[in-house]
Every structure is written in C-alpha cells, then in structure tokens.
Short mmCIF file of C-alpha atoms in Angstrom, two decimals:
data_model
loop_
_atom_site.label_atom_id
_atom_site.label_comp_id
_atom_site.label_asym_id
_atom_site.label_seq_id
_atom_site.Cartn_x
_atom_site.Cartn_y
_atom_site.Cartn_z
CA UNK A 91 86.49 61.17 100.97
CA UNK A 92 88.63 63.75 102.00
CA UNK A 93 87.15 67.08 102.51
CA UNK A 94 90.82 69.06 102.15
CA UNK A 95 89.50 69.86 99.00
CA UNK A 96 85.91 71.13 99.47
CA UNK A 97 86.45 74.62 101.23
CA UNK A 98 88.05 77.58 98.90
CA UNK A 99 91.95 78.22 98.73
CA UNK A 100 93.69 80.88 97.33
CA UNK A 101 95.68 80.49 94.74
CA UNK A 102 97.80 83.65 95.72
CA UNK A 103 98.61 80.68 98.52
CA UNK A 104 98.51 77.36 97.01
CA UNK A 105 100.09 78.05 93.33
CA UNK A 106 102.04 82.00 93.26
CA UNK A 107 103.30 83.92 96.18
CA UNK A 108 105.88 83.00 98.01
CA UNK A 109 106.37 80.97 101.49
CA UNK A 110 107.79 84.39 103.29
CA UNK A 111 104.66 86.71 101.91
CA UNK A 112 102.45 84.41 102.36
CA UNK A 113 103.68 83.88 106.45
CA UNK A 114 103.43 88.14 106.70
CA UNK A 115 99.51 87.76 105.81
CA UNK A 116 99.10 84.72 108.32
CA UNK A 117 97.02 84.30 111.29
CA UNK A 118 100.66 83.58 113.27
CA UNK A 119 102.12 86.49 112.23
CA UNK A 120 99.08 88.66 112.74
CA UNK A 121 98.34 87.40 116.10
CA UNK A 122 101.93 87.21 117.42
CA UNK A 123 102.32 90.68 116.40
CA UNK A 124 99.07 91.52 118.68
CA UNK A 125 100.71 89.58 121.88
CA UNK A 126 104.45 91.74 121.05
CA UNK A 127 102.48 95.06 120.90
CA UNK A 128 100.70 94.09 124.03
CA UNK A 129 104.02 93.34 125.30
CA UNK A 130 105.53 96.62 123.69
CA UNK A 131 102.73 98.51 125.62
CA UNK A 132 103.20 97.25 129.00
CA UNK A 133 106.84 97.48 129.12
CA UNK A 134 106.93 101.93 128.05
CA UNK A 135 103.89 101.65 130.49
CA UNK A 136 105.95 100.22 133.24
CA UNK A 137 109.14 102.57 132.61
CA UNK A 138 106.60 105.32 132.88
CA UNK A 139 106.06 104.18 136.21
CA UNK A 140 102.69 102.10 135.91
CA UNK A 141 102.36 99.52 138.56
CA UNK A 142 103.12 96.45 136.19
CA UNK A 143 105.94 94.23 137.49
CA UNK A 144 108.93 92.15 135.73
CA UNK A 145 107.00 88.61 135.87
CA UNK A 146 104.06 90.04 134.33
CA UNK A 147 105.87 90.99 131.32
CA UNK A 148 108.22 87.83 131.49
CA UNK A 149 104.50 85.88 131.77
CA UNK A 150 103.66 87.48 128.52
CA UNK A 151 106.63 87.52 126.68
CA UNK A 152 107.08 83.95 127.11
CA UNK A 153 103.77 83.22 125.50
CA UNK A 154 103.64 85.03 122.40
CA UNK A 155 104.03 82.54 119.67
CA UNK A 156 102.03 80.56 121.80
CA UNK A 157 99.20 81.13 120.34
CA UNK A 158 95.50 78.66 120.94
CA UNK A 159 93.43 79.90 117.32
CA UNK A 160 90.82 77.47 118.08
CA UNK A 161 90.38 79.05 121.40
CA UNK A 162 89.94 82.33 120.34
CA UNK A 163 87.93 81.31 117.54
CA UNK A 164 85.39 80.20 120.38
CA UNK A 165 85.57 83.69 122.12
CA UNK A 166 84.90 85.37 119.14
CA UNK A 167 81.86 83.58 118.23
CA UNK A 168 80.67 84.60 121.83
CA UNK A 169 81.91 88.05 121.88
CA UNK A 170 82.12 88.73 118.05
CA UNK A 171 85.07 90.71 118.65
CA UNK A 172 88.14 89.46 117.47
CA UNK A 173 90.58 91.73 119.45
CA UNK A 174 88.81 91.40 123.02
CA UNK A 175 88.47 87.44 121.86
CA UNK A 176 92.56 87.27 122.00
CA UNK A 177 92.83 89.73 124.93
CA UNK A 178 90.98 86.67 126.73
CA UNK A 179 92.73 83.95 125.57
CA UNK A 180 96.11 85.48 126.38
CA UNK A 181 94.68 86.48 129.87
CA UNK A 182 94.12 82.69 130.33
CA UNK A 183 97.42 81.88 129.31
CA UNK A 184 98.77 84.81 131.24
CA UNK A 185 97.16 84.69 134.88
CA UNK A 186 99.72 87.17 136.14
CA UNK A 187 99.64 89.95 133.23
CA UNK A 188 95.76 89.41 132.86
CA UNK A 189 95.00 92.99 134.37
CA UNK A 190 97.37 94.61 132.57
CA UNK A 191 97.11 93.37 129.00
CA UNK A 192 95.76 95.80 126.94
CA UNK A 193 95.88 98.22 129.50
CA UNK A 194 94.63 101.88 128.45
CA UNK A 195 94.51 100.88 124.76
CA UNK A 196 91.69 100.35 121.77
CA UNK A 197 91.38 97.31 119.03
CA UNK A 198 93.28 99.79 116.82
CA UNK A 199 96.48 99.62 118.80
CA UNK A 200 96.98 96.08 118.33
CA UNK A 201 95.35 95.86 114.54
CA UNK A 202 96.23 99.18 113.28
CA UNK A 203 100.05 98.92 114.37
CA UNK A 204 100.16 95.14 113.22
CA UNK A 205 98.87 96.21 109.93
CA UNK A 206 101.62 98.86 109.72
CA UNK A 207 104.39 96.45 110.81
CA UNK A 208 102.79 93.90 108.25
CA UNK A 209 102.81 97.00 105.67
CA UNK A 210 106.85 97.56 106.17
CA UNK A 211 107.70 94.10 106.26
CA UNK A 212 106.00 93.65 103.27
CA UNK A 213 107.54 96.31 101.27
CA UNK A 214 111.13 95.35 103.16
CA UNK A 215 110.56 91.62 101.03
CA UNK A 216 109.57 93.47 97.53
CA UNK A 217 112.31 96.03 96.94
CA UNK A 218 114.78 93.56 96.70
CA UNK A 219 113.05 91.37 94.38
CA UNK A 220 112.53 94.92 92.07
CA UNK A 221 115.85 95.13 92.53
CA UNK A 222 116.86 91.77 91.22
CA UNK A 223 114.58 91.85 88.33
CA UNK A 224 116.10 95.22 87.60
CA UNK A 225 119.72 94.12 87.67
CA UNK A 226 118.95 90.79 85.48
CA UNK A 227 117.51 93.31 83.03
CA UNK A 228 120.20 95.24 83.10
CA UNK A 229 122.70 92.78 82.27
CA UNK A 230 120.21 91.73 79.36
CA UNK A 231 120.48 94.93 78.03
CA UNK A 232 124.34 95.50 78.53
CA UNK A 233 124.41 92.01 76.47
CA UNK A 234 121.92 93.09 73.49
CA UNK A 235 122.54 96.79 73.86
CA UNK A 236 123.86 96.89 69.71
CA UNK A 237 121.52 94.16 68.61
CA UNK A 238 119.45 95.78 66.27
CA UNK A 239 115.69 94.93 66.04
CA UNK A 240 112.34 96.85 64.09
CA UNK A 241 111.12 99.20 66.09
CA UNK A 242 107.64 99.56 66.58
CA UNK A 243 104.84 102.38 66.11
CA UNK A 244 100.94 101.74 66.43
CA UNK A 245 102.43 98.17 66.41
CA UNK A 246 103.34 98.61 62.75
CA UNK A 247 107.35 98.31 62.04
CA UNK A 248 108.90 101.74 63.01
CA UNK A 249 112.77 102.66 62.31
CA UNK A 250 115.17 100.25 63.95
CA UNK A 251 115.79 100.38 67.54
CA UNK A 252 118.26 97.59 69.76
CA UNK A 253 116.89 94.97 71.64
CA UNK A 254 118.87 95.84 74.38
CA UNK A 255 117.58 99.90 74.27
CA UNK A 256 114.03 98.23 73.95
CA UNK A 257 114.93 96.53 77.41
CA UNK A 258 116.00 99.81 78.74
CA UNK A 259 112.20 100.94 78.35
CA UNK A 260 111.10 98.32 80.82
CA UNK A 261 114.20 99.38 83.22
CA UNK A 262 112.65 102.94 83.79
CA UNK A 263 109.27 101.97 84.52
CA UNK A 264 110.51 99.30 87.26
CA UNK A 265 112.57 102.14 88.51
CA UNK A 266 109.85 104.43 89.01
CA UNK A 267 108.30 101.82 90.78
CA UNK A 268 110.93 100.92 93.21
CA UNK A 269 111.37 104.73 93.79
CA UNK A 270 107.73 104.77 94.75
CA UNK A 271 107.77 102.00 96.56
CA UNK A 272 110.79 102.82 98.80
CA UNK A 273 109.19 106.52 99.53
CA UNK A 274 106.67 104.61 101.29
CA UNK A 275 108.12 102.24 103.51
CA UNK A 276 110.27 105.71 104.22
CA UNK A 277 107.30 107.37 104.96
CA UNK A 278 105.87 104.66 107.10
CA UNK A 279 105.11 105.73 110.59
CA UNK A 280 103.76 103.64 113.10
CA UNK A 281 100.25 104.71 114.78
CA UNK A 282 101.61 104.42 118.32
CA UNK A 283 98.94 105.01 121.34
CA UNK A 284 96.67 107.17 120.55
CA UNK A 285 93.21 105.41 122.48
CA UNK A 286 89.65 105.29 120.71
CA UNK A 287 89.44 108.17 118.88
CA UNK A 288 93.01 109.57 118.71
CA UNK A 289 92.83 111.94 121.81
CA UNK A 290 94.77 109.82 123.96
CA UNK A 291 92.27 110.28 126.37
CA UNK A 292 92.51 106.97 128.09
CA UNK A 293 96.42 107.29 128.34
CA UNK A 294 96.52 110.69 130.78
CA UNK A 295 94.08 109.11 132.59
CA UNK A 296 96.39 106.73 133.54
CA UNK A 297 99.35 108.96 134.11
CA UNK A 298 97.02 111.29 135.98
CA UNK A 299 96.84 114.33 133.56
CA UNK A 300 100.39 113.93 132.37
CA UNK A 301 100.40 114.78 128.63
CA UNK A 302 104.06 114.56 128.68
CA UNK A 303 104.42 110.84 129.57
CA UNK A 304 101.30 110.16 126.94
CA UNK A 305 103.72 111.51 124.56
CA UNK A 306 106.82 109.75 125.71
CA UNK A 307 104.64 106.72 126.13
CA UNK A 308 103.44 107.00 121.86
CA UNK A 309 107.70 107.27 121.11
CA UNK A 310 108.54 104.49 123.26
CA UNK A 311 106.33 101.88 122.34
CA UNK A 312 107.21 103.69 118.13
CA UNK A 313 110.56 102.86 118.93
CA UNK A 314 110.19 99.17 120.24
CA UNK A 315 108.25 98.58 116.92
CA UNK A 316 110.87 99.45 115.18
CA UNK A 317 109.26 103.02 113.62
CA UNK A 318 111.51 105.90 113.89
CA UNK A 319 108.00 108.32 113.98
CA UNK A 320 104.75 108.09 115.22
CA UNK A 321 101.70 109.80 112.98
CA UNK A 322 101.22 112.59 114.77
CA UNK A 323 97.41 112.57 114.58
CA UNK A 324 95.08 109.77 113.91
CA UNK A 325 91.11 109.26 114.59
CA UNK A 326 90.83 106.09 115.40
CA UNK A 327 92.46 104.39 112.74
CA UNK A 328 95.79 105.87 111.10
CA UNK A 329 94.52 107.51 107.65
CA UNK A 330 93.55 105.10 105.11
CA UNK A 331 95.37 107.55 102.88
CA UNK A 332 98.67 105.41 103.66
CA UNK A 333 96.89 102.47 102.28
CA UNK A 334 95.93 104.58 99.31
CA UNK A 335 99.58 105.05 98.38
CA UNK A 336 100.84 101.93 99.06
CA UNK A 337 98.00 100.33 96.62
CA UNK A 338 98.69 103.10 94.60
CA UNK A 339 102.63 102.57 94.02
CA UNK A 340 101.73 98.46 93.56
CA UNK A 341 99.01 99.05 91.47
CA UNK A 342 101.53 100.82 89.05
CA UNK A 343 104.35 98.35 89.41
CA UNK A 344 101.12 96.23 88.08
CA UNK A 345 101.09 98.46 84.91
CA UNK A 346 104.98 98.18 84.41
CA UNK A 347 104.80 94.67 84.84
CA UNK A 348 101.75 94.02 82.41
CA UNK A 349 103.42 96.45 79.59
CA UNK A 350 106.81 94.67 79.81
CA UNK A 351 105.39 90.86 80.18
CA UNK A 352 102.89 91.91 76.54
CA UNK A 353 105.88 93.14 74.75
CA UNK A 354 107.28 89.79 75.49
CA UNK A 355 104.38 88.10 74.25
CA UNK A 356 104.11 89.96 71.08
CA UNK A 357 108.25 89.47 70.58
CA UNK A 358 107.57 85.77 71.33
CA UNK A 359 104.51 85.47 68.39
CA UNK A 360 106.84 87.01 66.00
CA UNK A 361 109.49 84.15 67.64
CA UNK A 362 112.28 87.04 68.06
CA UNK A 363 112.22 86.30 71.96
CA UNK A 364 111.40 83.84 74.31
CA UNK A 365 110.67 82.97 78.02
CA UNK A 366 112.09 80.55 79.53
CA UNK A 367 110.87 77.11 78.66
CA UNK A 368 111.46 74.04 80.36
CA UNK A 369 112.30 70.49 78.63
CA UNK A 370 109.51 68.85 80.28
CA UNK A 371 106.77 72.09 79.86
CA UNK A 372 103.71 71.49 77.45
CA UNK A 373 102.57 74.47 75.76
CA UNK A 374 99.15 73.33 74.24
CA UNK A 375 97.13 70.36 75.36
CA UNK A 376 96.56 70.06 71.21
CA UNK A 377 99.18 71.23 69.55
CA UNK A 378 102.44 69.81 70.72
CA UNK A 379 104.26 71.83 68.96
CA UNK A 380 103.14 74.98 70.41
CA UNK A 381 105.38 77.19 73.22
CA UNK A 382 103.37 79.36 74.59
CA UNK A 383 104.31 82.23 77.34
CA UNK A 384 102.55 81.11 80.21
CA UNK A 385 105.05 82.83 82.84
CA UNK A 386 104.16 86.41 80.69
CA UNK A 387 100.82 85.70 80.74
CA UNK A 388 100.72 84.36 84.52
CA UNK A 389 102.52 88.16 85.26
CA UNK A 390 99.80 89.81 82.74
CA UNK A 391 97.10 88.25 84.86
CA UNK A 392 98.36 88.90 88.59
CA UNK A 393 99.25 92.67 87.30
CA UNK A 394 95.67 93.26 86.04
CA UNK A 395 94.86 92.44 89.19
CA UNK A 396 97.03 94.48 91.06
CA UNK A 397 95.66 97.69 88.94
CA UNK A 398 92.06 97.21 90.06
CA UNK A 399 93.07 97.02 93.82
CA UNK A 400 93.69 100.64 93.78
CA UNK A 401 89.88 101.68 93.39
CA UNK A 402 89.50 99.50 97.04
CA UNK A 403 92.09 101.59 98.35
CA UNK A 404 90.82 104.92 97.28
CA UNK A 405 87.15 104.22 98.13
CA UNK A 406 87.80 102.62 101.53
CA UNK A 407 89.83 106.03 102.07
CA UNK A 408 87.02 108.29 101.10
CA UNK A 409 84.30 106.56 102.86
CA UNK A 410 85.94 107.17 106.74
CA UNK A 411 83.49 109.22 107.86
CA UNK A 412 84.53 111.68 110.72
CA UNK A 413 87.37 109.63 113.30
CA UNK A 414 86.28 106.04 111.61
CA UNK A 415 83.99 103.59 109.95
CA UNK A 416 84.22 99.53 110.51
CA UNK A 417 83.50 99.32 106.93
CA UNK A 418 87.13 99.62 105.64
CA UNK A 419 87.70 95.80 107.88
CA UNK A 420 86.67 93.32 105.33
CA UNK A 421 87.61 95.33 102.45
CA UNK A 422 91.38 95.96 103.72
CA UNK A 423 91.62 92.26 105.03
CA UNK A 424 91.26 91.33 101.31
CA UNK A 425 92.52 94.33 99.67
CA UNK A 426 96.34 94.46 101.19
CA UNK A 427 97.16 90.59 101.53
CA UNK A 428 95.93 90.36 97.94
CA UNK A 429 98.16 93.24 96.93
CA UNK A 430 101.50 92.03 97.92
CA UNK A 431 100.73 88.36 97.19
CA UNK A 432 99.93 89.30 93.51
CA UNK A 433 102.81 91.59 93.36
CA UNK A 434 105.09 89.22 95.20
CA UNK A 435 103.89 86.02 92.66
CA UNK A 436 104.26 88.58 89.75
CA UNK A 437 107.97 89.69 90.42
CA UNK A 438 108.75 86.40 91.36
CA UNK A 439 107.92 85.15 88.01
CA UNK A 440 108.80 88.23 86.18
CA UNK A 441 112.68 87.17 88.13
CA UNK A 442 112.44 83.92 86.83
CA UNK A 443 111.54 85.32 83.13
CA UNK A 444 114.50 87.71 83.41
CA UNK A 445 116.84 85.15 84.27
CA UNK A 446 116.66 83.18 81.55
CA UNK A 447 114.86 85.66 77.91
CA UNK A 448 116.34 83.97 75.04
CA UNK A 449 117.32 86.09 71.69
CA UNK A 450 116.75 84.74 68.47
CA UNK A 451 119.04 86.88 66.43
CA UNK A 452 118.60 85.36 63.01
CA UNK A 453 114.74 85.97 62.89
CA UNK A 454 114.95 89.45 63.98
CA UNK A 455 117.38 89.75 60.91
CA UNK A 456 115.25 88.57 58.81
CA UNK A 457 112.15 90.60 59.64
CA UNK A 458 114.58 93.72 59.41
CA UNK A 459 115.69 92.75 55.95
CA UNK A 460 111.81 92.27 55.16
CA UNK A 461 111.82 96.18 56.20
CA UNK A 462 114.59 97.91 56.25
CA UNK A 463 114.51 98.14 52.55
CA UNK A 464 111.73 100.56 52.43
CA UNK A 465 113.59 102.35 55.79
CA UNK A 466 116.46 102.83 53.16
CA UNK A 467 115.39 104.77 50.96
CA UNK A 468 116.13 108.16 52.58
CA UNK A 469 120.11 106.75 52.72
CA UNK A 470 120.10 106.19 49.38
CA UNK A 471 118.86 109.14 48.47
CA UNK A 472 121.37 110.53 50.53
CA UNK A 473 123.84 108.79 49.27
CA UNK A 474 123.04 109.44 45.25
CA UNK A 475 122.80 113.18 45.69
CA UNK A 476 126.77 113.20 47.02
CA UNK A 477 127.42 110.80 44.36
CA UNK A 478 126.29 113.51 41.73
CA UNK A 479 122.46 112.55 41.05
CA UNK A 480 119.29 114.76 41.01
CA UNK A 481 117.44 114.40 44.20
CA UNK A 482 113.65 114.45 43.11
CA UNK A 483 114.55 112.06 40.23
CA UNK A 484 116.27 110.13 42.81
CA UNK A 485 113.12 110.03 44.88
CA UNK A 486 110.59 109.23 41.93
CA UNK A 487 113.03 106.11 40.81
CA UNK A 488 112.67 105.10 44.53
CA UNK A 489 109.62 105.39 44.56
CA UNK A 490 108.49 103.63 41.66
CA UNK A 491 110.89 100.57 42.67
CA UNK A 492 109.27 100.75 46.37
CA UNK A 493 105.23 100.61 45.15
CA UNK A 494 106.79 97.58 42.95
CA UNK A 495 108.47 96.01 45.67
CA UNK A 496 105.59 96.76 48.40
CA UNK A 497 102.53 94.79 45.39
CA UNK A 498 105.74 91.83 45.51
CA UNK A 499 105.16 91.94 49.72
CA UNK A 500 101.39 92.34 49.64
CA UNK A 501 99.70 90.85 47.13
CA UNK A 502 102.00 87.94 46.15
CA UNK A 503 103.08 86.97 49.68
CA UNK A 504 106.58 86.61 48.45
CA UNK A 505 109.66 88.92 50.05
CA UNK A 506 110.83 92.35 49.71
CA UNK A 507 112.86 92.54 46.63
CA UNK A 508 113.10 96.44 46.68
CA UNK A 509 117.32 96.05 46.74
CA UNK A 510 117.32 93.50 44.23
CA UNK A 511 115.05 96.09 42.22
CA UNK A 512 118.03 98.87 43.32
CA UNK A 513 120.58 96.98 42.44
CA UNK A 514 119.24 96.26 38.76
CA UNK A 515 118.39 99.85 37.90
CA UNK A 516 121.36 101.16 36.26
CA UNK A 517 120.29 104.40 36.95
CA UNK A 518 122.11 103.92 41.03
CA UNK A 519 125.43 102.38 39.66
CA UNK A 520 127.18 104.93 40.98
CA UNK A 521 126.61 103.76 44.77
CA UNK A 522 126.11 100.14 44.37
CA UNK A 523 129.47 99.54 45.59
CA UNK A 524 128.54 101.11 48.56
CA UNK A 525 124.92 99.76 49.12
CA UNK A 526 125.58 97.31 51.86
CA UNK A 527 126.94 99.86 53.79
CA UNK A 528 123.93 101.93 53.13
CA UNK A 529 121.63 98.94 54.51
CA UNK A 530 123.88 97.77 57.63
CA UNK A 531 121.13 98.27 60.36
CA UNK A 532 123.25 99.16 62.51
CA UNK A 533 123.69 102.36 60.99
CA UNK A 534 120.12 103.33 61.53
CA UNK A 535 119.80 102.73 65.24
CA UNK A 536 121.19 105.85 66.38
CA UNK A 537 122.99 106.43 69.41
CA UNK A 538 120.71 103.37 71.55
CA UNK A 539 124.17 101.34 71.78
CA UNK A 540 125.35 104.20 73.79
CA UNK A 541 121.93 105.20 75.43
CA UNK A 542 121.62 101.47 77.17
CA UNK A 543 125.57 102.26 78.65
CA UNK A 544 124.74 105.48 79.49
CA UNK A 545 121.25 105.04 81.27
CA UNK A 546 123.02 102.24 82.88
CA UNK A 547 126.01 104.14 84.50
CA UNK A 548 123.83 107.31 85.13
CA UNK A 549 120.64 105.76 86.71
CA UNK A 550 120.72 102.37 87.12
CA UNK A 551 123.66 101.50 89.03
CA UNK A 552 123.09 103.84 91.88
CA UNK A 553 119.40 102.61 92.34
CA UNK A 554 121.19 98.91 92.54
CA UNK A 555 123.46 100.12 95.15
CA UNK A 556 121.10 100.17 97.71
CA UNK A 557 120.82 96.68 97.21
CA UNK A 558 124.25 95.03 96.89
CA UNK A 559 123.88 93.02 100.17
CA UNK A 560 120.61 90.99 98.23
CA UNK A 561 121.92 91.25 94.76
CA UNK A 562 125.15 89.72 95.33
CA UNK A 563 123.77 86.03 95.23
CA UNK A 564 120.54 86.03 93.41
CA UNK A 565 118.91 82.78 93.81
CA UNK A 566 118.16 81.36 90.57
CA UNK A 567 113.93 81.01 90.48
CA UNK A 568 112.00 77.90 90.29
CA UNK A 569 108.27 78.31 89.58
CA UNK A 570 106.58 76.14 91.62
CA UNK A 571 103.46 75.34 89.00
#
C-alpha cells in the first residue's frame, strides 16, 4: 500500500497555485537563497579587506544548489536550529570556506533577507497576472460597454446600467490593488547586516571599530541582492510591519476578487452571464443539467481566505516585543506562503474566467422588458406633458395602470403588461407613435457607453503600460482541476 497518500498535502500545492509560486515557497529556493547570501556576505566581506580568499568563495559558490535536505534535517534534530543545521552541512561540503561561512552574521541574515527576496519575487510574479486579468477585463468592457443590463440596488432591479460599465466596477478595485501592491515591492528594502540585535555590533568588531566599512559592508551585500536600500534600522528581525502591508494589500485584492467572482455568480443564476465551461465539465453529480460556477466559487473561496490572513499579519506585528520574539516563526512560515499561493491560484483562475465570460444578450433583454416598464413611467410622463397633457393626471393614469400591471407580475406569475395597458388607454394616443422610443433602454443608461471609453483611456491604459512586455502574449489559462 502506498503511503504517498497518508501524510497531509496542500492543496495550495497539489490542485491551485502555480508551478513558479509554488518553487518561491520551496525548501530549494529557501535554502539556495541561504548558501547565495552566505556567498553575498563573504564576497563585500572580502572587498572590505577580510582575510577570505578567491577559492573559498569559488568553494561555495559552486555548491549552492547543491543542497543535502536530509542531511541537514539530521543536524537540526541534534541542534534544533535550522540555520546553524545548514551552516554545518555547507561547511562539510565546503572544507575551504568552512571558517568563513556565516562569518560575523545572525540566523536573521540568512532568513530575514531570504524572506525579503522571497517577498519581491513574489510580488514580481503577481503584478503581471493583475495586469492580465485587468486588460482581459478591459477588452470585455470595450466589447459590452453599450449593452444595456438592470442595474441593481439592495439586489432589487435598479435603473439600467451596461454590462460593460458594470465591468468597469471590477476594473477599479483590481486597480487599487495593483497600485497597492506595486507600492510595496517599491518600498521593499532588503535587511542587509545588521548582527543580533540590529547594532551591528559583531560587524565593527571585525573591521576593528570601523563603522564606515559596517556601513559600506550593509550596501554592498543590499546591492548584490538586488535591493537598491537597506532598512536603515532593524532589531533583530526587519519590522513585521512590512509583512503587515504586504498581507494587507493581498488581503484586499482578496475582497476585490470575492466581490467581482459573486456578481458573477448572481449574473450566472439569473443565466445573463457565464464562466467558462468546458464540453467535458459536470456541474452537479445529480442534476446533469446543471452549470454551476465552480471557477467563481473556487476564487470566492481562496479570497476568503486571503482576507483572514491579515489578522496573522497584524498580530504577529504587534506581539514583537522589544528587538524580537521567535513567536512570529511558525505563524509567518504559514502565513506568507499561504498568502501568495491563494492569491496566485485565485488570479490564475480569475485569468482564466476573464478570458473566456460569455454574454447572454437575449435574457438580459428580457428581464429589462420585465422592468423597464415600471422604469418608464417618468419618460412618459415626460413625454405627455410636451405633448399637451396634465402632468398629475398623467401620473395618476400611470399609476393606476402600474398597481394593475405590478398584481399581473405578482400575484398571477404572468409578465409585465404595463405597455400593453399604455398602449390601450386612449387617454396617451398622443405619444404612442413615439412609445418605443420612449422604452429603448438604451436611452436610460446614461452616459456609461462613454464612461467605460473614458475610464479606459484616462486610467486604465497607463496602469497597463507598465506591463506591455507580459501583456503582449497572454497565455491562454488551463485550470489544472
């Protein structure tokens, strides 16, 4: 019997997030990333005129990705310390560099930095996929932008709006979120060396009381990770307030996500709009008839979790007593993967919903001519007082007809005859000639046609600018399960 399946998985791993999230949060990237910041450390250490020689760091560098988990699995259940467990395993594989890895530094150097690395990577492999969500919306709502649909108000129908103004709605929110998101990885700084409780103590020691190759030593080894900054204080840890808005700006794309993927749900009960839906997909294990949307409700599910991440965030912040507390390590090992594997299955899907929404513009006629009748009235009003009539008789004859009409709706299930009821009376002769022109719905959208080109030009193409190298072939997406 095989015992593959008798340990627990995630299924942020085995059924959502993608292969190149899922690698950022892996034990080879994490532990790589250690060996290159040891590497990083020893070669600003050695320009700085540390005795550490060219083989060393040739010794090390050629052994990074070399990487022997089960050995340092068996340090660490000797020394339960993870970090000092790979500093000995890498010594073992390193005989040369072995008195020089690690030299001067604290567990935080290689964890906190790798976390921060992890971080910008992270949010390097999301913004694009906002983006491409955001530009397969757009081109939705260019498409749709003078469809007209019912509006809606405390969920009840609400003057006319377009389908592809509606879309707009979703637009902004995703745009707030990408803004958010990018002002972090711009605000990213890398923790640099900064020893056990931030001092740098450690560091003049080695350079014999000179605080001005500490400091050159923190931008050098900022530099070779990539970071353009340094924090320029940290206890031991860089603030857990940088997790706290990172969580914080995915834990909102979680709330755009879930309010855009339940509109879709409720459009697809009243069968205006669908998801995509493969030829092959079963929507109920009963009813056969039945498509249900599981990709909206996958996105709903992931999001909701998403939005409670951010109370981990926030608490694990405010609990840091004085320079540091170990009790933010379990809680951040599961609170950050989990957060950009949700968000990364959720856009992912969210992408492949985008890519193919389907419009059913004969059933969203229909439920406006169910309504728009009672909408109406105002018009034709409107339109009997220029034609000579008496507007408060005008508006009791209306409303007589509507109360009719509106018993015809609700107590006898049958449809809204209030025009049929107009066009009887002889009393609104005079504009009957001109009553479908009075009920074309797209007289009562308003300016959302021009809205959806305007927000478009004005707001949404510059956002997408920043992105034209990754939007120019957007992979079509195929959901795994």
């Amino acid at each position: 019997m095989s015992t593959n399946y008798e340990g627990y998985k995630s299924p942020l791993s085995t059924r959502y997030a993608s292969k190149e999230m899922q690698y950022l949060f892996s034990d080879q990237k994490k532990f790589s990333t250690w060996r290159q910041l040891w590497v990083w450390l020893a070669e600003a250490e050695k320009s700085l005129g540390l005795e550490i020689t060219d083989a060393q760091i040739a010794e090390m560098k050629a052994n990074i990705n070399n990487v022997d988990f089960e050995a340092a699995a068996a340090e660490e259940r000797l020394t339960r310390h993870d970090v000092m467990a790979h500093v000995h395993v890498f010594a073992k594989q390193c005989p040369l560099a072995a008195p020089i890895i690690h030299l001067g530094a604290t567990s935080c150097y290689v964890g906190d930095n790798t976390d921060l690395i992890i971080l910008r990577d992270a949010l390097d492999l999301l913004l694009p996929r906002i983006a491409s969500v955001i530009y397969c919306l757009k081109e939705f709502a260019l498409k749709y932008k003078s469809q007209p649909t019912l509006g809606f108000t405390h969920l009840q129908p609400a003057q006319l709006t377009t389908v592809g103004k509606r879309a707009c709605l979703w637009i902004q929110d995703l745009l707030m979120d990408e803004r958010a998101l990018r002002r972090c990885r711009e605000d990213l700084r890398c923790r640099g060396v900064k020893g056990t409780t931030g001092t740098q103590a450690s560091f003049l020691q080695l350079f014999n009381g000179d605080g001005a190759k500490v400091k050159e030593l923190d931008v050098k080894v900022t530099q070779l990770a990539g970071f353009e900054k340094p924090y320029g204080v940290t206890g031991q840890t860089y603030s857990r307030k940088v997790d706290v808005e990172i969580i914080a700006a995915l834990s909102s794309l979680g709330t755009s996500i879930h309010k855009m993927c339940s509109d879709l749900r409720i459009l697809a009960s009243r069968k205006e709009l669908e998801e995509p839906f493969e030829t092959t997909q079963i929507g109920s294990s009963a009813m056969p008839y039945k498509r249900n949307p599981m990709r909206s409700e996958r996105c709903c599910a992931l999001a909701r979790h998403m939005i409670t991440l951010f109370s981990n965030a926030a608490n694990t912040h405010a609990t840091q007593w004085l320079e540091r507390t170990l009790d933010d390590s379990a809680n951040r090992r599961l609170t950050l993967s989990e957060a950009f594997l949700s968000a990364d299955a959720a856009l992912l899907t969210l992408l492949n919903i985008s890519q193919g929404l389907v419009v059913y513009p004969k059933v969203i006629e229909r439920h406006i001519s169910q309504e728009l009748p009672f909408m109406s009235t105002e018009n034709i009003i409107m339109a009997m007082v220029k034609a000579g009539g008496d507007r408060q008789v005008c508006h009791e004859k209306i409303r007589v007809l509507s109360h009719e009409a509106g018993a015809q709706v609700k107590q006898h299930g049958k449809d809204n005859d209030l025009v049929e009821r107009v066009r009887k009376d002889p009393y609104f002769a005079p504009i009957l000639n001109h009553l479908d022109t009075i009920l074309d719905p797209t007289t009562f959208t308003g300016r959302a046609s021009d809205q959806v080109d305007e927000f478009v030009s004005e707001e949404v193409e510059g956002v997408l600018a920043n992105y034209k190298d990754a939007l120019k072939n957007i992979q079509v997406v195929q959901l795994n399960i």
